[in-house]
PDB file of C-alpha atoms in Angstrom:
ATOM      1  CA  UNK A   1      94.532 -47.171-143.555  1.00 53.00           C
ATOM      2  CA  UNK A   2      96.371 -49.001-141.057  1.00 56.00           C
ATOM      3  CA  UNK A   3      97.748 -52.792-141.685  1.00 52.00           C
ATOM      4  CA  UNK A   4      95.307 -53.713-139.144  1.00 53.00           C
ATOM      5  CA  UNK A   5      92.437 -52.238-140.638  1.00 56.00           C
ATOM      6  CA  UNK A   6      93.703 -53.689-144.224  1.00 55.00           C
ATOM      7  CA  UNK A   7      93.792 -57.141-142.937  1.00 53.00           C
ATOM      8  CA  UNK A   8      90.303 -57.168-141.260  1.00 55.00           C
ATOM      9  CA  UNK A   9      88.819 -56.228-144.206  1.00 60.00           C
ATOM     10  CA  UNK A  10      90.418 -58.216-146.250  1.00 60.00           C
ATOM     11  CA  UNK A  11      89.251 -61.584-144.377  1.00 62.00           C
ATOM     12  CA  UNK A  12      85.913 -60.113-143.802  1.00 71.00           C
ATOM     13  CA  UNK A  13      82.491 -62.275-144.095  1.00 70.00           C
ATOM     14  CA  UNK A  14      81.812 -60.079-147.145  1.00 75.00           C
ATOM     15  CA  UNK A  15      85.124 -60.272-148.500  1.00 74.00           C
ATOM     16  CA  UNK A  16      85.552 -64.241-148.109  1.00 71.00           C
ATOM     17  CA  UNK A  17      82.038 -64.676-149.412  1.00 74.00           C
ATOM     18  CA  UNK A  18      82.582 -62.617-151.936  1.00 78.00           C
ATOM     19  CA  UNK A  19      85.814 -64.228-153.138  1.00 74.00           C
ATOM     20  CA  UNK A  20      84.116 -68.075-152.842  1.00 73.00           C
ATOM     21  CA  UNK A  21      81.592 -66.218-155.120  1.00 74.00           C
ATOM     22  CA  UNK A  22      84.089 -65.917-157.557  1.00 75.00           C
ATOM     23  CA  UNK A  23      86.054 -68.319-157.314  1.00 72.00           C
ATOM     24  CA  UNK A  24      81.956 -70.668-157.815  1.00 70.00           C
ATOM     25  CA  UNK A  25      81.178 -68.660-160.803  1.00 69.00           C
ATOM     26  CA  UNK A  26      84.668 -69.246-162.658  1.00 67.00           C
ATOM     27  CA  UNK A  27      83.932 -72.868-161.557  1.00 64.00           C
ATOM     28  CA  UNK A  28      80.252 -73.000-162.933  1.00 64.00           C
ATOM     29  CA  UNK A  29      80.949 -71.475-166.518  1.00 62.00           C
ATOM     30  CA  UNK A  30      84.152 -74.258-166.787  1.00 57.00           C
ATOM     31  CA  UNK A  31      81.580 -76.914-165.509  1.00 57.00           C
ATOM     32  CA  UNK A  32      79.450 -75.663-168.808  1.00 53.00           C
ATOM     33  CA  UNK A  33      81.841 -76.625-171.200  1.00 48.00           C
ATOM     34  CA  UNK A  34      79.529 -78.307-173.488  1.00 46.00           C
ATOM     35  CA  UNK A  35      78.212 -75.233-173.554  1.00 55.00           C
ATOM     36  CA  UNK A  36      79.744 -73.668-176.618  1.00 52.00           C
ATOM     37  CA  UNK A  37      78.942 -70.169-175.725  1.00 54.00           C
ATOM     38  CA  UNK A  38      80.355 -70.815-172.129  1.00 57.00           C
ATOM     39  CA  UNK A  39      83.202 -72.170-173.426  1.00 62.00           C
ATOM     40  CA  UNK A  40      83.663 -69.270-175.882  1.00 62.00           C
ATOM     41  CA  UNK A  41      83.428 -66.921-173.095  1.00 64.00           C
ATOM     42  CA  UNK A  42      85.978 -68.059-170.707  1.00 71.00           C
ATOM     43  CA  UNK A  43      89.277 -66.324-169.933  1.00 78.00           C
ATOM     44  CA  UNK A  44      92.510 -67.959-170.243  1.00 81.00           C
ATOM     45  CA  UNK A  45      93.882 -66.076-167.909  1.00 76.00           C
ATOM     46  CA  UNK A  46      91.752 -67.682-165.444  1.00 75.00           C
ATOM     47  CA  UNK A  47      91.725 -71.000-166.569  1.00 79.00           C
ATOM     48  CA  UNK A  48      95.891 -70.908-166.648  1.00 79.00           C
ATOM     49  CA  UNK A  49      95.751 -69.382-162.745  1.00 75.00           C
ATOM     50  CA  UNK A  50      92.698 -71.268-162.042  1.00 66.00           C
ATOM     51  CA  UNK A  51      93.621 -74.503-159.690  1.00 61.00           C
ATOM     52  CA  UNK A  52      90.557 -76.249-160.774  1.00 63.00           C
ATOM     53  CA  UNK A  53      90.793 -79.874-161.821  1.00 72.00           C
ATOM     54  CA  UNK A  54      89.975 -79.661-165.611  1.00 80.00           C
ATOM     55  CA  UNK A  55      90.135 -83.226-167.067  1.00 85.00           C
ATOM     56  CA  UNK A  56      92.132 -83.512-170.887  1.00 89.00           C
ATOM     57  CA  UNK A  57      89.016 -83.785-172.256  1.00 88.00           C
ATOM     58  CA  UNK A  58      87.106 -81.075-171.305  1.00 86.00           C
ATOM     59  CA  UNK A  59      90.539 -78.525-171.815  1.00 89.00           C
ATOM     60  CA  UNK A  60      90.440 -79.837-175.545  1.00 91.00           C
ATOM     61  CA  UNK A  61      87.373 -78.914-176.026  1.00 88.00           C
ATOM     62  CA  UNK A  62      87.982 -75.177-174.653  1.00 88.00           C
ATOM     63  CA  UNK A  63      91.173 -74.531-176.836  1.00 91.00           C
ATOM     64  CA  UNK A  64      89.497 -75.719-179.413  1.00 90.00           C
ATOM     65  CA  UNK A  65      86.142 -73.768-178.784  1.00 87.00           C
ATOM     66  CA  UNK A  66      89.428 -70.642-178.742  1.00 89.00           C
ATOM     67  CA  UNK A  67      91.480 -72.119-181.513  1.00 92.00           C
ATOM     68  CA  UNK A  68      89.342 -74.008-184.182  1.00 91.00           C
ATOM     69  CA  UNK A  69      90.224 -77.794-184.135  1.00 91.00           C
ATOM     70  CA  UNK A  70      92.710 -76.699-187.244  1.00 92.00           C
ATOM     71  CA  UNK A  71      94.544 -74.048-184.687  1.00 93.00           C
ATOM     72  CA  UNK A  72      94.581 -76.518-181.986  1.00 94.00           C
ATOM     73  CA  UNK A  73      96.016 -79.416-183.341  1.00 91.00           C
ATOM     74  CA  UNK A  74      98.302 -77.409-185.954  1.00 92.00           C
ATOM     75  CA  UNK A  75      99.439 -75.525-182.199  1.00 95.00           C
ATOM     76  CA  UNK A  76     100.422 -79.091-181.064  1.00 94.00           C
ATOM     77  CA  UNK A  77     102.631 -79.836-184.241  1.00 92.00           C
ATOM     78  CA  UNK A  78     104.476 -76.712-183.351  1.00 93.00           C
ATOM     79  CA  UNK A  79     104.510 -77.476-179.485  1.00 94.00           C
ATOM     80  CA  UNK A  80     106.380 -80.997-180.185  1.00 91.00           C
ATOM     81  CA  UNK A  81     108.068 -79.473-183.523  1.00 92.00           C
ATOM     82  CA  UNK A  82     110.019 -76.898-181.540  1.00 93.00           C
ATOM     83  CA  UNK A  83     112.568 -78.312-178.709  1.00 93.00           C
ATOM     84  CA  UNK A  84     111.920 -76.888-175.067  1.00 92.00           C
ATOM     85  CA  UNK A  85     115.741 -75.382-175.550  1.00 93.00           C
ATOM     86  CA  UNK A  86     114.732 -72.827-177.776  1.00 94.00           C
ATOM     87  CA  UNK A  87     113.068 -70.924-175.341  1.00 92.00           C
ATOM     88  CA  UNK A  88     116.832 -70.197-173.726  1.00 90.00           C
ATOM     89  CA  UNK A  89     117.867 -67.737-176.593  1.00 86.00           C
ATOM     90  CA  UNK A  90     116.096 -64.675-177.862  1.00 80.00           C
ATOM     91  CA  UNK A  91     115.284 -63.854-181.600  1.00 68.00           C
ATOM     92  CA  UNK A  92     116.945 -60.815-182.962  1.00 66.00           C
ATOM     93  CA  UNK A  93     114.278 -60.283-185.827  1.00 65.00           C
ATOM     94  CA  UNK A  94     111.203 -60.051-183.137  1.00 67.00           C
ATOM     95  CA  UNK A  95     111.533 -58.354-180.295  1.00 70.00           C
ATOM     96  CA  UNK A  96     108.303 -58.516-179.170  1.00 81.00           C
ATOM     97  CA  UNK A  97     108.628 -62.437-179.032  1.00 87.00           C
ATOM     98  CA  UNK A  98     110.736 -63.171-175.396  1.00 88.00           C
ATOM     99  CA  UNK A  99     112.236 -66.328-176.913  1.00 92.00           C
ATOM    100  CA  UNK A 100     113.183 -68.135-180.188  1.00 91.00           C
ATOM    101  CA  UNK A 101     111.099 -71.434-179.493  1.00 94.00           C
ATOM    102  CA  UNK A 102     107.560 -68.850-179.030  1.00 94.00           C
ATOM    103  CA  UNK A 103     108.516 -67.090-182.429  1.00 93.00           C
ATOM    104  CA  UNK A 104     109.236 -70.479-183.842  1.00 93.00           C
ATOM    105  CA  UNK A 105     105.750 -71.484-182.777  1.00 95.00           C
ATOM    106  CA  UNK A 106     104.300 -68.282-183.356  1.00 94.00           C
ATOM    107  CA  UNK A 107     105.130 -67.975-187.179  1.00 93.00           C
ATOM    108  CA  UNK A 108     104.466 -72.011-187.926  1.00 93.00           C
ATOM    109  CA  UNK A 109     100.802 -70.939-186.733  1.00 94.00           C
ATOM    110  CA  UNK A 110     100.532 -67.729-188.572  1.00 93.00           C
ATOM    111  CA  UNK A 111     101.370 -69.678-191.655  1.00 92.00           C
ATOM    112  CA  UNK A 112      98.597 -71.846-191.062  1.00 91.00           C
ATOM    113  CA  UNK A 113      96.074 -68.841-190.408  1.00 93.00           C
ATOM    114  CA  UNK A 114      96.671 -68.132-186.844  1.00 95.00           C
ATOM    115  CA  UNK A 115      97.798 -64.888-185.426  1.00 94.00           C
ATOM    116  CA  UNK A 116      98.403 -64.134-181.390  1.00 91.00           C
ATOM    117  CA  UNK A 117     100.021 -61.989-179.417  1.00 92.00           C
ATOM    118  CA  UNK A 118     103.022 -63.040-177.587  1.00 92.00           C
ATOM    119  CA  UNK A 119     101.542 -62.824-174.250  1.00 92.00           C
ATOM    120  CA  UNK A 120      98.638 -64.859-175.022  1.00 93.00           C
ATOM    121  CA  UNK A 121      99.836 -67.714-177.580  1.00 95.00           C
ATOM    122  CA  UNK A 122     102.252 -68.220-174.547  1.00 94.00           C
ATOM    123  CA  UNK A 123      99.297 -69.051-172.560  1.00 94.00           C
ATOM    124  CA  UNK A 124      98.115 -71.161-175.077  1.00 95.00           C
ATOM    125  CA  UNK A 125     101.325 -73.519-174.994  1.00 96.00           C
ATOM    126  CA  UNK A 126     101.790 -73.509-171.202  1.00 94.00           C
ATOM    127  CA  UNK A 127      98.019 -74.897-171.569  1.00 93.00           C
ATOM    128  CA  UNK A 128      98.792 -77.414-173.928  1.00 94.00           C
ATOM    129  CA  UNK A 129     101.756 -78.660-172.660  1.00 93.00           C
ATOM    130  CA  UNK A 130     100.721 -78.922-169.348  1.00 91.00           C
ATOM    131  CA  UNK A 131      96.976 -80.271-169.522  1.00 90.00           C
ATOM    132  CA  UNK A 132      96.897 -82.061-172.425  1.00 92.00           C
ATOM    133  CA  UNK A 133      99.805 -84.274-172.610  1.00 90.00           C
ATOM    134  CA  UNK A 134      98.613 -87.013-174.931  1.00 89.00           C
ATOM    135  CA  UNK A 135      96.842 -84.876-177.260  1.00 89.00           C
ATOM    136  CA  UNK A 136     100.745 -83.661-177.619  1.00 87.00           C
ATOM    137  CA  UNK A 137     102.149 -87.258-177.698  1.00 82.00           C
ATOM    138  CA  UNK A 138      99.796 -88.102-180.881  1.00 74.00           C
ATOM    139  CA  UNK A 139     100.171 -84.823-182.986  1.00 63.00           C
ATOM    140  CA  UNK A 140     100.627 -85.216-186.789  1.00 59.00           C
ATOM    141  CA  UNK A 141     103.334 -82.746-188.374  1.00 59.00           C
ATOM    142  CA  UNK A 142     102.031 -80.300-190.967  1.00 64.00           C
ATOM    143  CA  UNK A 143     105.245 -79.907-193.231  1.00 72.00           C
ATOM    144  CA  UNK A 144     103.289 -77.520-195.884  1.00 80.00           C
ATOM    145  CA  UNK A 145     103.371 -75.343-192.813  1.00 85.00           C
ATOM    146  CA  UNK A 146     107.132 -75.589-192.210  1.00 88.00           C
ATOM    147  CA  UNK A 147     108.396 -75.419-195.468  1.00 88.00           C
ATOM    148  CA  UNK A 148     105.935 -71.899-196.142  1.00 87.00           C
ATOM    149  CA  UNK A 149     107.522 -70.334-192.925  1.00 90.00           C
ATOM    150  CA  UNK A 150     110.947 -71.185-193.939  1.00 91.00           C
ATOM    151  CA  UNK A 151     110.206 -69.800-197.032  1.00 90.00           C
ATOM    152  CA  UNK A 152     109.278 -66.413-196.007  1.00 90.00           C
ATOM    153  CA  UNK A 153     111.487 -66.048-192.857  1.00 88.00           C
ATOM    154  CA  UNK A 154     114.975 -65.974-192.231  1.00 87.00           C
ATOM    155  CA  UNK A 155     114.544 -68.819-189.995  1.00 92.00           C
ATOM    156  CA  UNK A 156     115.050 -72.622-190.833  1.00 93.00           C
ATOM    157  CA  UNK A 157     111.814 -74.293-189.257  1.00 93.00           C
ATOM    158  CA  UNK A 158     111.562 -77.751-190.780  1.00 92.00           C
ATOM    159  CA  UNK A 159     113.787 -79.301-189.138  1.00 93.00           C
ATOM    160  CA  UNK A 160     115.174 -77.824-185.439  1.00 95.00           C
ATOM    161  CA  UNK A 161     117.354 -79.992-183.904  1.00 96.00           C
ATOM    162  CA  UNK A 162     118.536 -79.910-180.101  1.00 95.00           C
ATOM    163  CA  UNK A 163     120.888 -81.737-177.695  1.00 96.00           C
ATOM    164  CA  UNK A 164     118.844 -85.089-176.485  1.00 95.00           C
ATOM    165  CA  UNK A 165     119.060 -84.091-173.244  1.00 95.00           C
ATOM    166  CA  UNK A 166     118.414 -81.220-170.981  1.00 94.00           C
ATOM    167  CA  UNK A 167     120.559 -81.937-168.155  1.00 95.00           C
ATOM    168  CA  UNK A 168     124.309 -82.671-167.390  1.00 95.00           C
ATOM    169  CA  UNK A 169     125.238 -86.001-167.846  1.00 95.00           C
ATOM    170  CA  UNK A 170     128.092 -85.612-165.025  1.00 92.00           C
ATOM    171  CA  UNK A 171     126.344 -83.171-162.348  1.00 94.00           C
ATOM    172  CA  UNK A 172     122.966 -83.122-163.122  1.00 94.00           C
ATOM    173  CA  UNK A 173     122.346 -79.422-163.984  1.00 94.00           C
ATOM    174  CA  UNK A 174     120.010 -77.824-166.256  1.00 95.00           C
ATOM    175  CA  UNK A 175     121.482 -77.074-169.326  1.00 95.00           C
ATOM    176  CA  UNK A 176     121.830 -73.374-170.847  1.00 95.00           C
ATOM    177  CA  UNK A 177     122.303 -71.765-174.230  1.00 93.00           C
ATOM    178  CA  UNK A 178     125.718 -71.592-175.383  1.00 81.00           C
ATOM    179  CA  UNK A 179     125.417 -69.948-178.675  1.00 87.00           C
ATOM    180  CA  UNK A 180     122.311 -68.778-180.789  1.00 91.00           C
ATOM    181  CA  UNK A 181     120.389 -71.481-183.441  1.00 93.00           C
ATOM    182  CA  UNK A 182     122.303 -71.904-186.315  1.00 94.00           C
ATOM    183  CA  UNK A 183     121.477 -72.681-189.899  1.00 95.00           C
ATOM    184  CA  UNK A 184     122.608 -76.238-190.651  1.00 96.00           C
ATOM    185  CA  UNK A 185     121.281 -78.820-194.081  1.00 96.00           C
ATOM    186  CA  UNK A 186     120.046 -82.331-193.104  1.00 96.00           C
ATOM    187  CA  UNK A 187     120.439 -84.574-195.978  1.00 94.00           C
ATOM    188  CA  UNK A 188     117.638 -87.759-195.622  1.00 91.00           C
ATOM    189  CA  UNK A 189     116.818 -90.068-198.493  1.00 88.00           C
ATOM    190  CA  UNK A 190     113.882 -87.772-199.895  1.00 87.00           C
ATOM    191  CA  UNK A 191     116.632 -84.899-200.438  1.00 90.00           C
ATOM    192  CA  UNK A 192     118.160 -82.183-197.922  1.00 94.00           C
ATOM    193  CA  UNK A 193     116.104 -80.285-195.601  1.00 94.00           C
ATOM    194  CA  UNK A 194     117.143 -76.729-194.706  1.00 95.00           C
ATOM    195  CA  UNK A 195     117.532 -77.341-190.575  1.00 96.00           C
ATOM    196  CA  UNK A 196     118.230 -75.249-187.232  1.00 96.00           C
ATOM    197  CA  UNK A 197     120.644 -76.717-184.706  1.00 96.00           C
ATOM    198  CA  UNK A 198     121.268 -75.470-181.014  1.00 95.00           C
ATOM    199  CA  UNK A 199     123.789 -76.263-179.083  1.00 95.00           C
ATOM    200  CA  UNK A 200     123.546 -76.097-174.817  1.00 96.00           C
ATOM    201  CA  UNK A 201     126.173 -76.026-172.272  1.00 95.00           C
ATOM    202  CA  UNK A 202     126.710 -76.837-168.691  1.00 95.00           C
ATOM    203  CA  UNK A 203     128.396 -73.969-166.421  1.00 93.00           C
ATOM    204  CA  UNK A 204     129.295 -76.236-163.911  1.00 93.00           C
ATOM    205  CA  UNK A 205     131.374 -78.811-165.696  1.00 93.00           C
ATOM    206  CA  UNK A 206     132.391 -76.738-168.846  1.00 91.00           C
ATOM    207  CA  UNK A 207     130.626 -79.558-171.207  1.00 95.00           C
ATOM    208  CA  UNK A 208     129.575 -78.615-174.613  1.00 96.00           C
ATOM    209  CA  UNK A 209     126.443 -80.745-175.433  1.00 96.00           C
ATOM    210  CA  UNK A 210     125.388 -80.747-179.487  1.00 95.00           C
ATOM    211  CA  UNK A 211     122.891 -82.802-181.381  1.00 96.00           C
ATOM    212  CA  UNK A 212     125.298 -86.132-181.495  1.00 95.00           C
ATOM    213  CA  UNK A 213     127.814 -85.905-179.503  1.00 96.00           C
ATOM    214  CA  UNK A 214     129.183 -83.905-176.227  1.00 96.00           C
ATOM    215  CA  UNK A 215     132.902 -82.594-175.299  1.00 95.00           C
ATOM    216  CA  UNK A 216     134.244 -82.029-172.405  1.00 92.00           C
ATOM    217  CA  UNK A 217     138.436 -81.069-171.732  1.00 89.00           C
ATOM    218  CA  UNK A 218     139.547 -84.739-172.442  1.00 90.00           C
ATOM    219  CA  UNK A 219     137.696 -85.496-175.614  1.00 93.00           C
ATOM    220  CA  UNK A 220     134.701 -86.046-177.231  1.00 94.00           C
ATOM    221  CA  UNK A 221     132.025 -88.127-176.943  1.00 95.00           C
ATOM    222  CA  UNK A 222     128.846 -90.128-177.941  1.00 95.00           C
ATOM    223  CA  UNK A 223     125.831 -89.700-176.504  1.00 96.00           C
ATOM    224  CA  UNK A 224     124.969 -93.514-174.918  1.00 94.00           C
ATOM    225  CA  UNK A 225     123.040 -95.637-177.689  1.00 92.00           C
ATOM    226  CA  UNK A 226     119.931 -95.032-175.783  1.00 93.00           C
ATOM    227  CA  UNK A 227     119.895 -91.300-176.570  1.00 93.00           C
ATOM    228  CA  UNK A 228     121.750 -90.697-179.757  1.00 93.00           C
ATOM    229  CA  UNK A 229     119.318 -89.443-182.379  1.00 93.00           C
ATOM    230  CA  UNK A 230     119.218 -91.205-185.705  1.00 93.00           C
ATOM    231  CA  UNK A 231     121.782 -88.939-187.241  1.00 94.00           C
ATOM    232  CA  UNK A 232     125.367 -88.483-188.470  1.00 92.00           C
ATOM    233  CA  UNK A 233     127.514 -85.184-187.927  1.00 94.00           C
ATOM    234  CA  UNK A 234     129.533 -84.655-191.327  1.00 92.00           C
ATOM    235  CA  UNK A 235     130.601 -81.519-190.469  1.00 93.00           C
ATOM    236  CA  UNK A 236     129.284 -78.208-188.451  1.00 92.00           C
ATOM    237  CA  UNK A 237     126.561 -77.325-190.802  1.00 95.00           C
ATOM    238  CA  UNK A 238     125.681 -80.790-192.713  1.00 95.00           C
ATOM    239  CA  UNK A 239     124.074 -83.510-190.841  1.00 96.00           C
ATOM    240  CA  UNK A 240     122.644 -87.311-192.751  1.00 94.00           C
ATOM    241  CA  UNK A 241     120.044 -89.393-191.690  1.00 93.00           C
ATOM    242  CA  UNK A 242     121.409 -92.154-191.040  1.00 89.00           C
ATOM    243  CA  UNK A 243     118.997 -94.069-193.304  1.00 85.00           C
ATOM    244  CA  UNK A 244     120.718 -92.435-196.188  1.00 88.00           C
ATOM    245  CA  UNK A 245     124.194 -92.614-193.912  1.00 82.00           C
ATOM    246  CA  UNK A 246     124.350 -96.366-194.244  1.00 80.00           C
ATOM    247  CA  UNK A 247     123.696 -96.387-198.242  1.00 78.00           C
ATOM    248  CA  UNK A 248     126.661 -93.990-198.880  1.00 74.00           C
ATOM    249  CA  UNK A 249     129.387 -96.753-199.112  1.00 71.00           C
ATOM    250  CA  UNK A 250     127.588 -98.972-201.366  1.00 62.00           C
ATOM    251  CA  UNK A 251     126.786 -96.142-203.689  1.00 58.00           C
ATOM    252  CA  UNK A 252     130.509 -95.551-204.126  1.00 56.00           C
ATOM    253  CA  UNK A 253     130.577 -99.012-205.091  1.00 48.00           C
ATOM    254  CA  UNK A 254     128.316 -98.588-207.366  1.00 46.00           C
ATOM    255  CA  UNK A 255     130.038 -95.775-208.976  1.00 42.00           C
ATOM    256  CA  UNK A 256     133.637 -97.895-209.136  1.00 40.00           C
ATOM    257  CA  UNK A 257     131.667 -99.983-211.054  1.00 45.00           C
ATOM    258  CA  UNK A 258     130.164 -97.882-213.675  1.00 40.00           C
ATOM    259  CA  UNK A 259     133.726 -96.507-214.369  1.00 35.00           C
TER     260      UNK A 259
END
């Protein structure tokens, strides 16, 4: 069939009526969201490559309808619990998984119950994150969760700690991966939590970013007071809250005392 041909059918009567058609049915059944049944029924697939307007609301209520309101909102602690940066770096344990931050997600919520494939709980975050932005902002972290995942994997999830920013201070670039997650302990005032860190880079200037400071040829440096997370670097693999940071000198007080 020539190119011609081809394009004359494609833009047809039949063939443009036929695709309004579809593109009015996926329409309806999203329009029948309070429809459980609807809702049960529709695709993900189309709703993610739809380019209907779908207000918060009524995408709530169709993850849910998917999820259960336990998957959905225990999906949203793992969404905010797991920095975007992860997603830069693969996971050598799960192949099947194209990045550490969708394993990271993908265990929290099959200790909670859950259980997706790759392909599709990543349709599930790109949802979430991109339609329902303050159901993300008000999530409520389910540490039981955590702590059972850490538990069973070889993978710190409690805690994951990342650079505070995702672009170069000095040029402006996006940030890559420098190295893979690391196993670090984060001591706080109720008692050390086993932690991941991750640590990005910027091709373009050479600057090392971590979680509290950044380095460049001349030195190293603080992140400005308006980013710098409430932490203190002891060492490569031991961070402090600094809530607990701040009580350390007058507990050595305390101690001269005793003796």
């Amino acid at each position: 069939m020539s190119k011609r041909r081809r394009g004359q059918e494609l833009f047809s009567r039949e063939a443009v009526i036929a695709c309004l058609k579809e593109k009015s049915d996926v329409r309806e059944n999203i329009n029948k969201v309070v429809n459980y049944r609807s809702t049960k029924s529709l695709e993900i697939a189309q709703i993610l490559n739809g380019k209907d307007e779908i207000s918060e609301e009524a995408m709530v209520f169709i993850l849910a309808s998917k999820l259960t309101m336990k998957g959905l909102l225990t999906l949203a602690m793992a969404v905010n619990h797991v920095p975007a940066p992860y997603s830069q770096t693969g996971h050598k344990d799960r192949e099947d998984y194209p990045n550490t931050r969708l394993y990271a997600i993908g265990v929290i919520m099959k200790k909670a119950g859950f259980t997706f494939k790759a392909c599709l709980l990543q349709s599930y975050v790109t949802l979430l994150e991109t339609r329902c932005p303050s159901l993300l902002s008000s999530y409520c972290q389910v540490f039981d969760v955590l702590w059972k995942a850490t538990e069973d994997e070889s993978f710190n999830f409690v805690k994951m700690m990342a650079p505070p920013v995702h672009h170069c201070l000095d040029c402006k670039q996006p940030l890559s991966v420098n190295n893979k997650p690391t196993k670090v302990t984060l001591f706080t005032l109720q008692g050390p939590i086993p932690s991941t860190k991750l640590r990005l880079r910027c091709r373009e200037c050479a600057v090392q970013y971590g979680v509290c400071s950044f380095s460049d040829k001349s030195a190293e440096h603080l992140y400005p007071k308006s980013m710098r997370p409430p932490l203190v670097e002891a060492s490569n693999v031991c961070y402090l809250e600094k809530g607990l940071y701040k009580w350390i000198p007058s507990f050595g007080y305390e101690t001269l005392n005793f003796l």
